[in-house]
Amino acid sequence: MTAPPLAAAPPRLRRPSVLAALTVVIVGAAHVLAWRGADVSPAALAEGWEGMRDFLGEAVPPDLSWSTVVRPGLDAALVTLYIGLLGTTLSVPFALVLAVLGARTTTPNAFVQQAARSVLSFLRAVPDVVFALIFVTAVGLGPFAGVLALVFHNTGVMGKLWSEAMEETDPGVREALRTNGASGVQVTSHAVLPAVLPQLAGLLLYRLDVNVRSSLVLGLVGAGGIGFLINQSIRLFRFDEMLTYILIVLALVIAVDQLSSAVRRRIGR
Amino acid sequence: MTTATPDTTTAALSVRGLRKTFAGRTVLDGIDLDVRAGELVAVLGANGSGKSTALRCVIGLERPDAGSVRLHGEETAGQAGRRPAAVSRRAAMVFQHIHLVPRRSALDNVCAGALGRLPLRRSLTPLLFPRELREEAMACLARVGLADRAGEAVARLSGGQQQRVAVARALCQRADVLLADEPVASLDPAATTQVLDLLGVLARDEGLAVAAVLHQPALARRHADRIVGLRGGGLVIDAPAGDVPASALDDLYSHGPGPEGTTP
């Protein structure tokens, strides 16, 4: 008597489907087109390395004179931090209202929901640099234009992230409060918001981190801060000054990043 | 406070001809159910027998296709239109998965039971809850034996304690009909006994009408006054707990086609 035959194991590799093959071909073709369209040329990089050597030669050592470079650099970095901070904080009320209106779990009215989502999409789609250029024409060169730009763009991004967090809340708690006779607003304030508050705070800190980095770029288009100084020193070919500023930026970005992730870790617990 | 003597004339909860179909599958096929003040009724049935759906139709989380739900003789507009809030608030529900807000204190969670009767300006955040409400909620916590844990975040309480807080929230709703959908399915035996004892006390000593979906016939026998058995969307048992033969309970869970089905 022999043991009953075992069912054969399924084959190690399944035959790829037509769809999978087609996907590979299309993605491959897209990369070839992109390589040509972006003028990618390793040869140009190899030939032009001397340019980079000269550039770096001029940048190193950084210009560390206190009164003309380091001090103004630190002051400007502080302004960059202020732009990021205000841009994030001032967008909180707008992001909160639009997030609540745009989330399925807090707004049953489909029309209101769609309207809120459209506003968020628009604000997200317009880059903060474009907002900055627009606001520079209104309030002139300077940090305030940067703050306004961040408020608009960050409302779009943070509102969307918050809205998604609200949609992922436990339907059970909402249902339970409904049976208590709670209204839609009460369900939002007693079931949805308390559940997502830690997540909202975490996302806020993440956005602060991103916004401080963006406010650097905003400086390049005239919206104040240390980005403005970097732009200036490049135009004047003062690459040693530029390197000092970049080192300051590096320190600022790392500090904000570390702080934000440390706080997020504590909240997550 | 309702009287401690069972009201035999009008049932606190009276369900007639309740029907519910999900995507062509009949889950409830004309259920009649009465729960009187002062009694604890256990609702038994296999998975998918419609017992949870029946409770959800009563509380308004599902809309029945047909039938009526009356609380103290007043129609709650089962299948059509909005439920008159003042009537439907007299029934409250507790759930298997408890559904409290874990980060908030037990007291704040119990206060939330009163949301239906509070204006928005007194209820937008727990900070605005009136002092009388907080006192009433403390009394509700005392009734479930948890007054000493009032300030603690619900997440720090055990499963059994959390379910008792959920019962207190239902009490704070001033409900006199209490529905419990598998309230002890996620609890250990000691907590199970505590929660079911509590439901028994609320029924017999405080005169609430309590209907609890249970998943264990033995628990129903030990704690309930009456057992109701659902099978294939219909009521096949409705008798005092002591009068239900074990074979009838076994039939509830056998894999037959319906109430008349036989299994080898």
Coordinates of C-alpha atoms in Angstrom, one line a residue:
Chain A
M1 CA 0.0 0.0 0.0
T2 CA 1.4 3.3 -1.0
A3 CA 0.7 6.7 0.5
P4 CA -2.0 8.7 -1.3
P5 CA -0.4 11.0 -3.8
L6 CA 0.0 14.6 -2.6
A7 CA -1.4 17.4 -4.7
A8 CA 1.3 18.9 -6.9
A9 CA 2.7 22.2 -5.7
P10 CA 1.8 25.1 -8.0
P11 CA 4.6 26.0 -10.4
R12 CA 7.3 28.3 -9.1
L13 CA 6.8 30.9 -11.9
R14 CA 3.5 31.6 -13.5
R15 CA 3.4 32.6 -17.2
P16 CA 3.4 36.4 -17.4
S17 CA 0.1 37.8 -18.6
V18 CA -0.2 39.8 -21.8
L19 CA -1.0 42.8 -19.6
A20 CA 2.1 42.5 -17.6
A21 CA 4.3 42.2 -20.7
L22 CA 2.6 45.2 -22.3
T23 CA 3.2 47.2 -19.1
V24 CA 6.9 46.4 -19.1
V25 CA 7.2 47.4 -22.8
I26 CA 5.3 50.7 -22.2
V27 CA 7.3 51.6 -19.1
G28 CA 10.6 50.8 -20.9
A29 CA 9.6 52.9 -23.9
A30 CA 8.8 55.8 -21.6
H31 CA 12.3 55.6 -20.1
V32 CA 14.0 55.7 -23.5
L33 CA 11.9 58.7 -24.5
A34 CA 12.7 60.4 -21.2
W35 CA 16.5 59.7 -21.6
R36 CA 16.5 61.5 -25.0
G37 CA 14.1 64.2 -24.1
A38 CA 16.0 65.2 -21.0
D39 CA 19.3 65.4 -22.9
V40 CA 20.9 62.9 -20.5
S41 CA 24.6 62.7 -21.5
P42 CA 27.2 61.1 -19.2
A43 CA 29.8 62.3 -21.6
A44 CA 28.9 65.9 -20.9
L45 CA 29.3 65.3 -17.2
A46 CA 32.7 63.7 -17.7
E47 CA 34.0 66.5 -19.9
G48 CA 32.6 69.3 -17.8
W49 CA 34.0 68.1 -14.5
E50 CA 36.6 70.9 -14.6
G51 CA 33.9 73.5 -14.3
M52 CA 32.7 71.9 -11.2
R53 CA 36.2 71.7 -9.8
D54 CA 36.7 75.5 -10.4
F55 CA 33.3 76.2 -8.8
L56 CA 34.1 74.1 -5.7
G57 CA 37.6 75.5 -5.6
E58 CA 36.2 79.0 -5.3
A59 CA 33.6 77.9 -2.8
V60 CA 36.1 76.1 -0.4
P61 CA 37.0 77.4 2.1
P62 CA 33.6 79.1 3.0
D63 CA 33.7 82.7 3.8
L64 CA 33.3 82.8 7.6
S65 CA 33.6 86.5 8.3
W66 CA 31.2 87.1 11.1
S67 CA 29.8 90.6 10.5
T68 CA 29.5 90.4 6.7
V69 CA 28.4 86.8 6.1
V70 CA 27.7 84.6 9.1
R71 CA 25.6 87.0 11.1
P72 CA 23.4 88.1 8.2
G73 CA 23.2 84.5 7.2
L74 CA 21.9 83.5 10.6
D75 CA 19.5 86.3 10.7
A76 CA 18.2 85.4 7.3
A77 CA 17.9 81.7 8.3
L78 CA 15.8 82.8 11.2
V79 CA 13.5 84.6 8.8
T80 CA 13.3 81.5 6.7
L81 CA 12.2 79.6 9.8
Y82 CA 9.6 82.3 10.6
I83 CA 8.2 82.0 7.1
G84 CA 7.8 78.3 7.4
L85 CA 6.4 78.5 10.9
L86 CA 3.7 81.2 10.1
G87 CA 3.0 79.6 6.8
T88 CA 2.2 76.4 8.5
T89 CA 0.3 77.7 11.6
L90 CA -1.8 80.3 9.7
S91 CA -3.0 77.6 7.3
V92 CA -4.4 75.4 10.2
P93 CA -7.9 77.0 10.4
F94 CA -8.4 76.9 6.6
A95 CA -7.1 73.3 6.3
L96 CA -9.3 72.2 9.2
V97 CA -12.5 73.6 7.8
L98 CA -11.8 72.3 4.3
A99 CA -10.7 68.9 5.6
V100 CA -13.9 68.5 7.6
L101 CA -16.0 69.6 4.7
G102 CA -14.2 67.4 2.3
A103 CA -14.2 64.1 4.3
R104 CA -16.9 61.5 3.6
T105 CA -17.1 60.7 7.3
T106 CA -17.9 64.3 8.4
T107 CA -19.8 65.8 5.5
P108 CA -22.7 63.7 4.1
N109 CA -23.6 66.4 1.5
A110 CA -21.9 65.2 -1.7
F111 CA -22.0 68.7 -3.3
V112 CA -20.3 70.4 -0.4
Q113 CA -17.8 67.6 -0.2
Q114 CA -16.9 67.9 -3.9
A115 CA -16.6 71.7 -3.6
A116 CA -14.2 71.5 -0.7
R117 CA -12.2 68.8 -2.4
S118 CA -11.9 71.0 -5.6
V119 CA -10.6 73.9 -3.6
L120 CA -8.0 71.7 -1.9
S121 CA -7.0 70.2 -5.2
F122 CA -6.5 73.7 -6.8
L123 CA -4.4 74.9 -3.8
R124 CA -2.3 71.8 -4.0
A125 CA -1.9 71.9 -7.8
V126 CA -0.4 75.5 -7.8
P127 CA 3.2 75.3 -6.5
D128 CA 4.1 77.5 -3.6
V129 CA 6.7 79.2 -5.8
V130 CA 4.0 80.3 -8.2
F131 CA 1.9 81.6 -5.3
A132 CA 5.0 83.5 -4.1
L133 CA 5.5 85.2 -7.5
I134 CA 1.9 86.2 -7.4
F135 CA 2.0 87.6 -3.9
V136 CA 5.3 89.4 -4.6
T137 CA 3.4 91.5 -7.1
A138 CA 0.8 92.3 -4.4
V139 CA 2.9 92.9 -1.3
G140 CA 6.3 93.4 -2.8
L141 CA 9.6 91.5 -2.3
G142 CA 10.0 90.2 1.2
P143 CA 9.1 87.4 3.7
F144 CA 5.4 88.3 3.9
A145 CA 4.9 87.2 0.3
G146 CA 6.5 83.9 1.3
V147 CA 4.2 83.5 4.3
L148 CA 1.1 84.1 2.1
A149 CA 2.4 81.6 -0.5
L150 CA 2.9 78.9 2.1
V151 CA -0.5 79.5 3.7
F152 CA -2.2 78.9 0.4
H153 CA -0.3 75.9 -0.8
N154 CA 0.0 74.3 2.6
T155 CA -3.8 74.6 3.1
G156 CA -4.2 72.5 0.0
V157 CA -1.7 69.8 1.0
M158 CA -2.4 69.6 4.7
G159 CA -6.2 69.8 4.2
K160 CA -6.0 66.8 1.9
L161 CA -3.9 64.8 4.3
W162 CA -6.1 65.7 7.3
S163 CA -9.2 64.8 5.3
E164 CA -7.8 61.4 4.5
A165 CA -7.0 60.8 8.2
M166 CA -10.6 61.7 9.1
E167 CA -12.0 59.3 6.5
E168 CA -10.0 56.4 8.0
T169 CA -11.6 56.8 11.5
D170 CA -13.5 53.8 13.0
P171 CA -17.1 53.9 11.8
G172 CA -18.2 52.1 15.0
V173 CA -17.7 55.1 17.3
R174 CA -19.5 57.4 14.9
E175 CA -22.3 54.9 14.7
A176 CA -22.5 54.6 18.5
L177 CA -22.8 58.3 18.9
R178 CA -25.5 58.4 16.2
T179 CA -27.6 56.0 18.3
N180 CA -27.1 58.4 21.2
G181 CA -28.9 60.9 19.1
A182 CA -25.9 63.0 18.3
S183 CA -26.0 65.4 15.3
G184 CA -23.5 65.3 12.5
V185 CA -21.5 68.2 14.0
Q186 CA -21.5 66.5 17.4
V187 CA -20.3 63.2 15.8
T188 CA -17.4 65.1 14.2
S189 CA -16.4 66.9 17.4
H190 CA -16.8 63.9 19.7
A191 CA -15.9 60.9 17.5
V192 CA -13.9 61.9 14.5
L193 CA -11.7 64.8 15.9
P194 CA -10.6 63.1 19.1
A195 CA -9.7 60.0 17.2
V196 CA -7.5 61.8 14.6
L197 CA -6.0 64.5 16.7
P198 CA -2.6 62.8 17.2
Q199 CA -2.4 62.1 13.5
L200 CA -3.3 65.7 12.6
A201 CA -0.6 66.9 14.9
G202 CA 1.9 64.5 13.3
L203 CA 1.0 65.7 9.8
L204 CA 1.3 69.3 11.0
L205 CA 4.8 68.8 12.2
Y206 CA 5.7 67.0 9.0
R207 CA 4.4 69.9 7.0
L208 CA 6.3 72.4 9.2
D209 CA 9.5 70.5 8.2
V210 CA 8.6 70.5 4.5
N211 CA 7.5 74.2 4.6
V212 CA 10.8 75.4 6.2
R213 CA 12.6 73.7 3.3
S214 CA 10.2 75.3 0.8
S215 CA 10.6 78.7 2.3
L216 CA 14.2 78.4 1.3
V217 CA 13.2 78.0 -2.3
L218 CA 10.7 80.9 -2.0
G219 CA 13.7 83.1 -1.0
L220 CA 15.1 82.4 -4.5
V221 CA 12.2 84.2 -6.1
G222 CA 12.4 87.2 -3.8
A223 CA 10.3 86.1 -0.9
G224 CA 12.9 86.8 1.7
G225 CA 15.0 84.6 4.0
I226 CA 18.3 82.9 3.4
G227 CA 17.2 81.7 -0.1
F228 CA 17.4 85.3 -1.1
L229 CA 21.0 85.6 0.1
I230 CA 22.0 82.4 -1.7
N231 CA 20.5 83.8 -4.9
Q232 CA 22.4 87.0 -4.4
S233 CA 25.8 85.5 -3.8
I234 CA 25.4 83.2 -6.9
R235 CA 24.7 86.3 -9.0
L236 CA 27.8 88.0 -7.6
F237 CA 29.9 84.9 -8.1
R238 CA 30.6 84.9 -4.4
F239 CA 30.6 81.1 -4.1
D240 CA 32.5 81.1 -0.8
E241 CA 29.7 83.1 0.7
M242 CA 27.2 80.8 -0.8
L243 CA 28.8 77.8 0.8
T244 CA 28.5 79.4 4.2
Y245 CA 24.8 80.0 3.6
I246 CA 24.3 76.5 2.4
L247 CA 26.0 75.1 5.6
I248 CA 23.6 77.3 7.7
V249 CA 20.6 76.0 5.8
L250 CA 21.8 72.4 6.3
A251 CA 22.0 73.0 10.0
L252 CA 18.6 74.6 10.1
V253 CA 16.9 71.8 8.0
I254 CA 18.5 69.1 10.1
A255 CA 17.5 70.8 13.3
V256 CA 13.8 71.2 12.3
D257 CA 13.7 67.7 10.9
Q258 CA 15.1 66.1 14.1
L259 CA 12.8 68.2 16.3
S260 CA 9.7 67.4 14.2
S261 CA 10.4 63.7 14.1
A262 CA 11.2 63.5 17.8
V263 CA 7.9 65.2 18.7
R264 CA 6.0 63.0 16.2
R265 CA 7.5 59.9 17.9
R266 CA 6.3 61.0 21.2
I267 CA 2.8 61.7 19.9
G268 CA 2.7 58.3 18.2
R269 CA 3.2 56.5 21.4
Chain B
M1 CA -37.1 56.0 37.0
T2 CA -39.4 53.3 35.8
T3 CA -41.1 51.0 38.2
A4 CA -39.3 47.8 39.4
T5 CA -42.4 45.7 38.7
P6 CA -42.6 44.4 35.2
D7 CA -45.1 46.2 33.1
T8 CA -47.2 43.3 31.5
T9 CA -49.7 45.5 29.7
T10 CA -47.5 47.3 27.1
A11 CA -44.1 46.0 26.2
A12 CA -41.3 48.6 26.4
L13 CA -40.1 47.4 23.1
S14 CA -42.5 45.9 20.6
V15 CA -41.5 44.7 17.2
R16 CA -44.0 43.5 14.6
G17 CA -43.4 41.9 11.2
L18 CA -39.8 43.1 10.9
R19 CA -38.4 42.3 7.5
K20 CA -35.0 43.1 6.0
T21 CA -33.4 41.9 2.8
F22 CA -29.8 42.5 1.8
A23 CA -29.0 42.2 -1.9
G24 CA -31.8 39.7 -2.4
R25 CA -31.0 37.6 0.7
T26 CA -33.8 37.7 3.3
V27 CA -32.1 38.2 6.7
L28 CA -35.2 39.0 8.7
D29 CA -38.5 37.3 7.6
G30 CA -41.2 39.0 9.7
I31 CA -40.0 39.0 13.2
D32 CA -42.3 39.7 16.2
L33 CA -40.5 40.5 19.5
D34 CA -41.6 42.0 22.8
V35 CA -39.3 43.0 25.5
R36 CA -41.0 44.1 28.8
A37 CA -39.7 46.5 31.4
G38 CA -37.8 44.5 34.0
E39 CA -36.7 41.6 31.9
L40 CA -33.5 40.5 30.3
V41 CA -34.1 38.8 27.0
A42 CA -31.3 36.8 25.3
V43 CA -31.3 36.7 21.6
L44 CA -29.6 33.6 20.2
G45 CA -28.9 32.3 16.8
A46 CA -26.1 31.1 14.5
N47 CA -24.0 33.5 12.5
G48 CA -26.1 35.1 9.9
S49 CA -29.4 34.3 11.5
G50 CA -30.3 38.0 11.6
K51 CA -30.0 38.6 15.3
S52 CA -27.7 41.6 15.0
T53 CA -29.6 43.0 12.1
A54 CA -32.8 42.8 14.2
L55 CA -31.2 45.0 16.9
R56 CA -29.7 47.4 14.3
C57 CA -33.2 47.8 12.8
V58 CA -34.7 48.6 16.2
I59 CA -32.0 51.3 17.0
G60 CA -32.2 52.8 13.5
L61 CA -28.8 51.8 12.1
E62 CA -30.5 49.7 9.5
R63 CA -33.8 50.6 7.8
P64 CA -36.2 47.7 7.8
D65 CA -38.0 46.9 4.5
A66 CA -41.3 46.3 6.4
G67 CA -42.6 46.1 10.0
S68 CA -43.0 48.3 12.9
V69 CA -40.9 49.1 15.9
R70 CA -42.7 50.6 18.9
L71 CA -41.1 52.0 22.1
H72 CA -43.7 52.2 24.9
G73 CA -46.4 52.0 22.2
E74 CA -45.0 54.9 20.2
E75 CA -44.0 54.2 16.6
T76 CA -40.3 55.0 15.8
A77 CA -41.0 55.2 12.1
G78 CA -39.1 52.1 11.3
Q79 CA -38.9 52.0 7.5
A80 CA -40.0 55.5 6.4
G81 CA -38.7 58.9 7.1
R82 CA -36.7 60.2 10.0
R83 CA -37.1 58.8 13.4
P84 CA -38.7 61.2 16.0
A85 CA -35.7 61.9 18.1
A86 CA -37.4 62.0 21.5
V87 CA -38.9 58.6 21.0
S88 CA -35.9 56.8 19.5
R89 CA -33.6 58.2 22.2
R90 CA -35.4 56.0 24.7
A91 CA -33.6 53.1 23.2
A92 CA -29.8 52.8 23.5
M93 CA -27.3 50.2 22.3
V94 CA -24.0 48.8 23.4
F95 CA -21.7 47.0 20.9
Q96 CA -19.3 44.0 20.8
H97 CA -16.4 46.4 20.0
I98 CA -17.5 48.9 22.6
H99 CA -17.0 52.0 20.5
L100 CA -15.9 54.5 23.1
V101 CA -13.4 57.2 22.4
P102 CA -10.3 55.7 23.9
R103 CA -8.3 58.9 24.5
R104 CA -11.1 60.6 26.4
S105 CA -11.9 60.0 30.1
A106 CA -14.6 57.6 31.1
L107 CA -16.7 60.6 32.4
D108 CA -16.5 62.4 29.0
N109 CA -17.5 59.2 27.2
V110 CA -20.5 58.8 29.5
C111 CA -21.5 62.4 29.0
A112 CA -21.6 61.8 25.2
G113 CA -24.7 59.7 25.8
A114 CA -26.5 63.0 26.4
L115 CA -25.5 64.6 23.1
G116 CA -28.9 64.1 21.6
R117 CA -30.6 66.4 24.1
L118 CA -27.8 69.1 24.3
P119 CA -27.7 72.2 22.2
L120 CA -24.5 72.6 20.2
R121 CA -23.2 75.5 22.3
R122 CA -23.2 73.2 25.4
S123 CA -21.7 70.2 23.5
L124 CA -19.1 71.3 21.0
T125 CA -16.4 70.1 23.3
P126 CA -16.4 68.2 26.6
L127 CA -15.3 71.5 28.2
L128 CA -18.8 72.9 27.5
F129 CA -20.8 70.1 29.1
P130 CA -23.1 71.5 31.8
R131 CA -22.3 70.7 35.4
E132 CA -25.6 68.9 36.0
L133 CA -24.7 66.6 33.1
R134 CA -21.3 65.7 34.6
E135 CA -23.1 64.9 37.9
E136 CA -25.6 62.8 36.1
A137 CA -22.8 61.0 34.3
M138 CA -21.0 60.3 37.6
A139 CA -24.2 58.8 38.9
C140 CA -24.4 56.6 35.8
L141 CA -20.8 55.5 36.4
A142 CA -21.7 54.7 40.0
R143 CA -24.5 52.5 38.8
V144 CA -22.0 50.4 36.8
G145 CA -19.5 50.4 39.6
L146 CA -16.9 52.6 38.0
A147 CA -17.3 56.0 39.7
D148 CA -13.7 55.7 41.0
R149 CA -12.3 55.5 37.4
A150 CA -14.2 58.5 36.1
G151 CA -11.1 60.6 35.3
E152 CA -9.2 57.9 33.6
A153 CA -8.7 57.6 29.8
V154 CA -10.9 54.7 28.5
A155 CA -7.9 53.2 26.8
R156 CA -6.4 52.5 30.2
L157 CA -9.4 50.5 31.4
S158 CA -9.8 46.7 30.9
G159 CA -12.2 45.4 28.3
G160 CA -14.9 44.6 30.8
Q161 CA -14.6 48.0 32.4
Q162 CA -14.8 49.6 29.0
Q163 CA -18.1 47.7 28.3
R164 CA -19.5 48.9 31.6
V165 CA -18.6 52.5 30.7
A166 CA -20.5 51.9 27.4
V167 CA -23.5 50.8 29.4
A168 CA -23.1 53.9 31.6
R169 CA -23.2 56.0 28.4
A170 CA -26.4 54.3 27.4
L171 CA -27.8 55.1 30.9
C172 CA -26.8 58.7 30.5
Q173 CA -28.9 58.7 27.4
R174 CA -31.8 58.1 29.8
A175 CA -32.8 55.1 27.8
D176 CA -35.1 52.6 29.3
V177 CA -34.7 50.1 26.5
L178 CA -31.2 48.7 26.3
L179 CA -30.0 46.7 23.4
A180 CA -26.7 44.9 23.5
D181 CA -25.1 43.4 20.4
E182 CA -22.8 40.6 21.5
P183 CA -21.7 42.7 24.5
V184 CA -19.4 40.0 25.9
A185 CA -18.1 38.3 22.7
S186 CA -14.7 39.9 23.2
L187 CA -14.5 39.6 27.0
D188 CA -12.9 37.0 29.2
P189 CA -15.1 34.8 31.4
A190 CA -14.8 37.0 34.6
A191 CA -15.6 40.2 32.7
T192 CA -18.4 38.4 30.9
T193 CA -20.1 37.5 34.2
Q194 CA -19.7 41.0 35.5
V195 CA -21.2 42.6 32.4
L196 CA -24.1 40.2 32.2
D197 CA -24.8 40.5 35.9
L198 CA -24.9 44.3 35.4
L199 CA -27.4 43.9 32.6
G200 CA -29.5 41.6 34.8
V201 CA -29.4 44.2 37.7
L202 CA -30.4 47.0 35.3
A203 CA -33.4 44.9 34.2
R204 CA -34.6 43.4 37.4
D205 CA -33.7 46.1 40.0
E206 CA -34.0 49.3 37.8
G207 CA -36.8 48.2 35.5
L208 CA -35.0 48.5 32.1
A209 CA -36.0 46.4 29.2
V210 CA -32.9 44.7 28.1
A211 CA -32.3 42.6 24.9
A212 CA -28.9 41.1 24.5
V213 CA -27.6 39.1 21.5
L214 CA -25.4 36.4 22.9
H215 CA -23.3 33.8 21.2
Q216 CA -23.3 31.2 24.0
P217 CA -26.5 29.4 24.9
A218 CA -25.1 28.6 28.4
L219 CA -24.7 32.3 29.2
A220 CA -28.3 32.9 28.0
R221 CA -29.6 30.2 30.4
R222 CA -27.6 31.5 33.3
H223 CA -28.4 35.2 33.0
A224 CA -31.6 35.7 30.9
D225 CA -35.2 35.7 31.9
R226 CA -36.3 34.8 28.5
I227 CA -34.6 33.3 25.4
V228 CA -35.5 34.2 21.9
G229 CA -34.0 32.0 19.1
L230 CA -33.6 33.1 15.5
R231 CA -33.0 30.8 12.6
G232 CA -33.1 31.6 8.9
G233 CA -34.6 35.0 9.6
G234 CA -37.5 33.7 11.6
L235 CA -38.3 33.3 15.3
V236 CA -38.2 29.7 16.4
I237 CA -37.8 30.0 20.2
D238 CA -39.6 32.4 22.5
A239 CA -39.8 31.1 26.0
P240 CA -38.7 31.6 29.6
A241 CA -35.1 30.7 29.9
G242 CA -35.8 27.7 32.2
D243 CA -38.4 26.2 29.8
V244 CA -36.2 26.0 26.7
P245 CA -34.9 22.4 26.1
A246 CA -31.3 21.9 25.3
S247 CA -32.3 20.2 22.0
A248 CA -34.1 23.3 20.8
L249 CA -30.9 25.3 21.4
D250 CA -28.8 22.8 19.6
D251 CA -31.2 23.0 16.6
L252 CA -30.4 26.7 16.4
Y253 CA -26.8 26.0 15.4
S254 CA -27.3 22.9 13.3
H255 CA -26.6 23.4 9.6
G256 CA -30.0 22.9 8.1
P257 CA -31.8 24.9 5.4
G258 CA -34.1 26.6 7.9
P259 CA -36.4 26.2 10.9
E260 CA -37.8 22.9 9.6
G261 CA -34.4 21.7 8.3
T262 CA -33.0 18.4 9.5
T263 CA -29.3 17.4 9.8
P264 CA -28.0 13.9 9.7

